[in-house]
Coordinates of C-alpha atoms in Angstrom, one line a residue:
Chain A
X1 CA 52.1 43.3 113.1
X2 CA 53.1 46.8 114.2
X3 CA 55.7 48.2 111.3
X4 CA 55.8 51.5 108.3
X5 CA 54.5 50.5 105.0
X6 CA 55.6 53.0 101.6
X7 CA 53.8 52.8 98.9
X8 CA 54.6 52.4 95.8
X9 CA 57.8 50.3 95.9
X10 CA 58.6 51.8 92.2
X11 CA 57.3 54.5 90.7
X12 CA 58.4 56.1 87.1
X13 CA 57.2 59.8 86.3
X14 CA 57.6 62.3 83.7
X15 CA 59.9 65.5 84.0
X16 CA 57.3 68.4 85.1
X17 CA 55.1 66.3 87.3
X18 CA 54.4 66.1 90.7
X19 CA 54.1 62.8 92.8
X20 CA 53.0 61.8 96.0
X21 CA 55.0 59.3 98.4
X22 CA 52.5 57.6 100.7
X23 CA 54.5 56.6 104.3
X24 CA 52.2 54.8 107.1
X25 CA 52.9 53.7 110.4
X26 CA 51.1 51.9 113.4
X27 CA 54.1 51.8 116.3
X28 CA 52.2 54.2 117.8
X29 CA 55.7 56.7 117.3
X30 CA 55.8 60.8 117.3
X31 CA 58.6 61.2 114.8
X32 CA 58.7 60.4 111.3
X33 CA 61.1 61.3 108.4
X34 CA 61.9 61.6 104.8
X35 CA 65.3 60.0 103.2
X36 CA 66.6 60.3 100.2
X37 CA 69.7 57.7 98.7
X38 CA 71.2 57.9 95.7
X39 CA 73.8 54.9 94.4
X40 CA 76.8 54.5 96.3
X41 CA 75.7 57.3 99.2
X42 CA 74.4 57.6 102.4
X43 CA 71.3 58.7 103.7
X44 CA 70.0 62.4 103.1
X45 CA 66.7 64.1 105.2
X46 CA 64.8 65.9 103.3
X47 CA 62.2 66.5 106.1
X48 CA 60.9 65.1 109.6
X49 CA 58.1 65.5 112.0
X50 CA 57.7 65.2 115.6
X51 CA 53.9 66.1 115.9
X52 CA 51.1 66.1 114.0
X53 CA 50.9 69.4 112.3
X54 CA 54.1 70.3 112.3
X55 CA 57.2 69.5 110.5
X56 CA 61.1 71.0 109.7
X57 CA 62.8 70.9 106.6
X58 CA 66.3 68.8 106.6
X59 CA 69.4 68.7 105.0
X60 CA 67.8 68.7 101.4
X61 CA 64.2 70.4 101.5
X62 CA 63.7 72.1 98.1
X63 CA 62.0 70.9 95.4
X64 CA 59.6 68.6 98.3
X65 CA 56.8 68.9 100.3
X66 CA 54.9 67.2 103.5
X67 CA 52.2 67.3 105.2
X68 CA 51.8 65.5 108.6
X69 CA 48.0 65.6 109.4
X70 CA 47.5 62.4 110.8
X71 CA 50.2 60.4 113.6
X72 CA 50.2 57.7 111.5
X73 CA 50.8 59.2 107.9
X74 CA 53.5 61.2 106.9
X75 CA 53.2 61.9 102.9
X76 CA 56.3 63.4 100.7
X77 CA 55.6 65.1 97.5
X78 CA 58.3 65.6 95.0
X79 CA 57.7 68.5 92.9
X80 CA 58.6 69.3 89.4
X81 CA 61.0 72.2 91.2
X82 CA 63.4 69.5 92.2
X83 CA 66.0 68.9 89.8
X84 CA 66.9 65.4 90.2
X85 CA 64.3 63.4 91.5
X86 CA 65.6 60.0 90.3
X87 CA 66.4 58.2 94.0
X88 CA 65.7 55.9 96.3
X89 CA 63.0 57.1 98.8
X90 CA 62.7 56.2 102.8
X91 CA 60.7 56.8 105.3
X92 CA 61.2 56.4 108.9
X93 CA 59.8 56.5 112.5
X94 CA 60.7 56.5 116.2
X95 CA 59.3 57.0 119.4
X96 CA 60.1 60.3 120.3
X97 CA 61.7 61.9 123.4
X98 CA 64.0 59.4 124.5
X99 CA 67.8 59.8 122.8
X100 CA 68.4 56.2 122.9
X101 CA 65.5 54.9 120.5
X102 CA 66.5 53.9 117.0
X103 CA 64.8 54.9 113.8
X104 CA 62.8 52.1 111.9
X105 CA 62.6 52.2 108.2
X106 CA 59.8 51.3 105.8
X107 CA 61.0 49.5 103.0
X108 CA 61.4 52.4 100.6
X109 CA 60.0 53.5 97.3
X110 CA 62.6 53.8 93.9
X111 CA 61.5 57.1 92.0
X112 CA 62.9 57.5 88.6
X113 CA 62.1 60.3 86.4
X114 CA 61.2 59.1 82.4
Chain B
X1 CA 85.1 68.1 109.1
X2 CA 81.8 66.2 107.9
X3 CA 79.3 65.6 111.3
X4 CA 79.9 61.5 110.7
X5 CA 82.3 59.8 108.9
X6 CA 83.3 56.5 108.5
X7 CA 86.2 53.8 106.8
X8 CA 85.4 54.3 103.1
X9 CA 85.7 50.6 102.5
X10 CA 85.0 48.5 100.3
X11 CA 86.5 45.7 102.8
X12 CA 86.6 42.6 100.6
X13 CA 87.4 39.8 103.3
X14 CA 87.4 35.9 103.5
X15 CA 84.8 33.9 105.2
X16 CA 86.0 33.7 108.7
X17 CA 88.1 36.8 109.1
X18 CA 87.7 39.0 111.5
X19 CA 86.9 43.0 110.4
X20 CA 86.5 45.9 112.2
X21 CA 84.9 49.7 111.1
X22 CA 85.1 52.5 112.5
X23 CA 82.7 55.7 113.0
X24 CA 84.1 59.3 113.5
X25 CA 81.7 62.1 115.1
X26 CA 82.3 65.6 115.3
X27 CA 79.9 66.8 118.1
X28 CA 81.4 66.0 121.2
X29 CA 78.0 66.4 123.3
X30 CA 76.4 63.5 120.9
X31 CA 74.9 60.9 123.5
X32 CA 73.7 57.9 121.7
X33 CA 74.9 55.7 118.6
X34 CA 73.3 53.1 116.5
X35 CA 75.2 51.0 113.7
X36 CA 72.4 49.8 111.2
X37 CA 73.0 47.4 108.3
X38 CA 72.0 47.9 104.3
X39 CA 71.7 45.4 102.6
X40 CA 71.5 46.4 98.7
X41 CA 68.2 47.8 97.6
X42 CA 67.0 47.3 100.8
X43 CA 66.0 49.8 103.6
X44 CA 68.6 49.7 106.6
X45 CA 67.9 48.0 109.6
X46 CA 69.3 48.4 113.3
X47 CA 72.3 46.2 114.0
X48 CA 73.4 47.1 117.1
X49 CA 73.1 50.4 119.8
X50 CA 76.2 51.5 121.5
X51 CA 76.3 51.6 124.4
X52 CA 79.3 53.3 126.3
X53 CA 80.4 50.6 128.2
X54 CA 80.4 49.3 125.1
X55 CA 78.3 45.4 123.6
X56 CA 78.5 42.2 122.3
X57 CA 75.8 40.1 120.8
X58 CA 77.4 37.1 119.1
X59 CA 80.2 37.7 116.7
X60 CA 79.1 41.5 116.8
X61 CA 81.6 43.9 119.4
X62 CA 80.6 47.7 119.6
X63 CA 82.8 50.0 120.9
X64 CA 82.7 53.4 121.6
X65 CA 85.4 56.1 122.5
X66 CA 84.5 59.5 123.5
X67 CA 87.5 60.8 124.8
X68 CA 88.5 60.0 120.4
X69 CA 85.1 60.9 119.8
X70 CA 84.8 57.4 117.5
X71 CA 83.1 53.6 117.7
X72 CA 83.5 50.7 116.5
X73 CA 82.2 47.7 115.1
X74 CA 83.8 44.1 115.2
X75 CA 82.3 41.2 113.4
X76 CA 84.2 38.0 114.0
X77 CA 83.9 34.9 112.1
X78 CA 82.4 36.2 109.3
X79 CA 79.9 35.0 106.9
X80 CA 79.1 35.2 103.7
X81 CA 75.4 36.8 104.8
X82 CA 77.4 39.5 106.4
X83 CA 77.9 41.6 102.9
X84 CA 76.0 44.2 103.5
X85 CA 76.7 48.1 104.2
X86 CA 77.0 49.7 107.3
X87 CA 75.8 52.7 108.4
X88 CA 76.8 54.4 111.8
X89 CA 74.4 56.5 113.1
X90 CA 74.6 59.2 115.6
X91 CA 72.2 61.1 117.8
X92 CA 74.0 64.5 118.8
X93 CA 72.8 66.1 121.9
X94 CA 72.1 70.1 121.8
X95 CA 70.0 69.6 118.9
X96 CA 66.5 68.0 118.1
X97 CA 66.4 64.3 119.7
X98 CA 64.8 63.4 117.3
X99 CA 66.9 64.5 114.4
X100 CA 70.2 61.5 113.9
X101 CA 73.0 62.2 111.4
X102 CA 74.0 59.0 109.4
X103 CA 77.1 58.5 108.2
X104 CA 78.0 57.5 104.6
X105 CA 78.0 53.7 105.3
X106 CA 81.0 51.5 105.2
X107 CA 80.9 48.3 102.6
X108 CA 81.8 44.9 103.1
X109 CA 82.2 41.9 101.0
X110 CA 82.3 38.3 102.5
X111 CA 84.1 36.5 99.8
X112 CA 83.9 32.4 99.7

């Protein structure tokens, strides 16, 4: 079954470290992304890719880094620079170039900060 | 004037009523328009596109307005599996495809 997997679904870490957010697809798609949602609000992007090797920073970049070496991986690393860590964590994909192609969603990892 | 915005709910309705939401956009050249459901602690997934002649699939009526610059969504008949929140989701033209603004998502309550 073609879909994105995240990995963990929960994670707790200590202020000051830095964790790695594991985001996998096989639908074969160009464009990936990083969301961040907090309780009550809507969806933030913190980064996205259309390639491999290359990425942009969102709405919410500091404090989080990517890399996009493979199609089908897109990691997210929240660093001890970001304040308030403590969210709820999607990624996403699509097949890119077409306007009309909706965004699938993994089923997202809860981060909370100990 | 926020890129998407929508109703800022919470609609608390009875099984059966009939609801409607609706989507603001700011970006006049925006060219396509998703409304996704969330339902809690879960990722969102894709409800409907909208289409601008607008679609219907079962109790579900998407509407969209450019000359307002807004869609809609009806549900019909509702159910008690329809508490959820919804997202509209808009793909603005002039900027990266592949880059969609969500709005802030619109809750609704089915109540027995």
């Amino acid at each position: 079954d073609g879909g994105i997997t995240q990995s963990p679904k929960y994670l707790f870490r200590k202020e000051g470290q830095n964790v790695t957010l594991s985001c996998e697809q096989n639908l074969n798609h160009d464009a990936m992304y990083w969301y961040r949602q907090d309780p009550g609000q809507g969806l933030r992007l913190i980064y996205y890719s259309q390639i491999v090797n290359d990425f942009q920073k969102g709405d919410i970049a500091e404090g989080y880094s990517v890399s996009r070496e493979k199609k089908e991986s897109f990691p997210l690393t929240v660093t001890s620079a970001q304040k308030n860590p403590t969210a709820f964590y999607l990624c996403a994909s699509r097949l890119s170039g077409s306007i009309s192609d909706e965004q699938f969603f993994g089923p997202g990892t809860r981060l909370t900060v100990l | 004037r926020k890129e998407v915005e929508q109703d800022p709910g919470p609609f608390n309705v009875p099984e059966g009523a009939t609801v409607a939401f609706n989507c603001t956009y700011s970006n006049s050249a925006s060219q396509s328009f998703f409304w996704y459901r969330q339902d809690c602690r879960k990722e969102p997934k894709l409800l409907m596109s909208v289409y601008s002649s607008g679609n219907e699939d079962g109790r579900f009526t998407a509407q969209l307005n450019r000359a307002s610059q807004y869609i809609s969504l009806l549900i019909r008949d509702s159910k008690l599996s329809d508490s959820a929140t919804y997202l509209c989701v808009v793909n603005p033209f002039g900027t990266s495809y592949d880059k969609v603004i969500f709005g802030p998502g619109t809750s609704l309550s089915v109540i027995p």
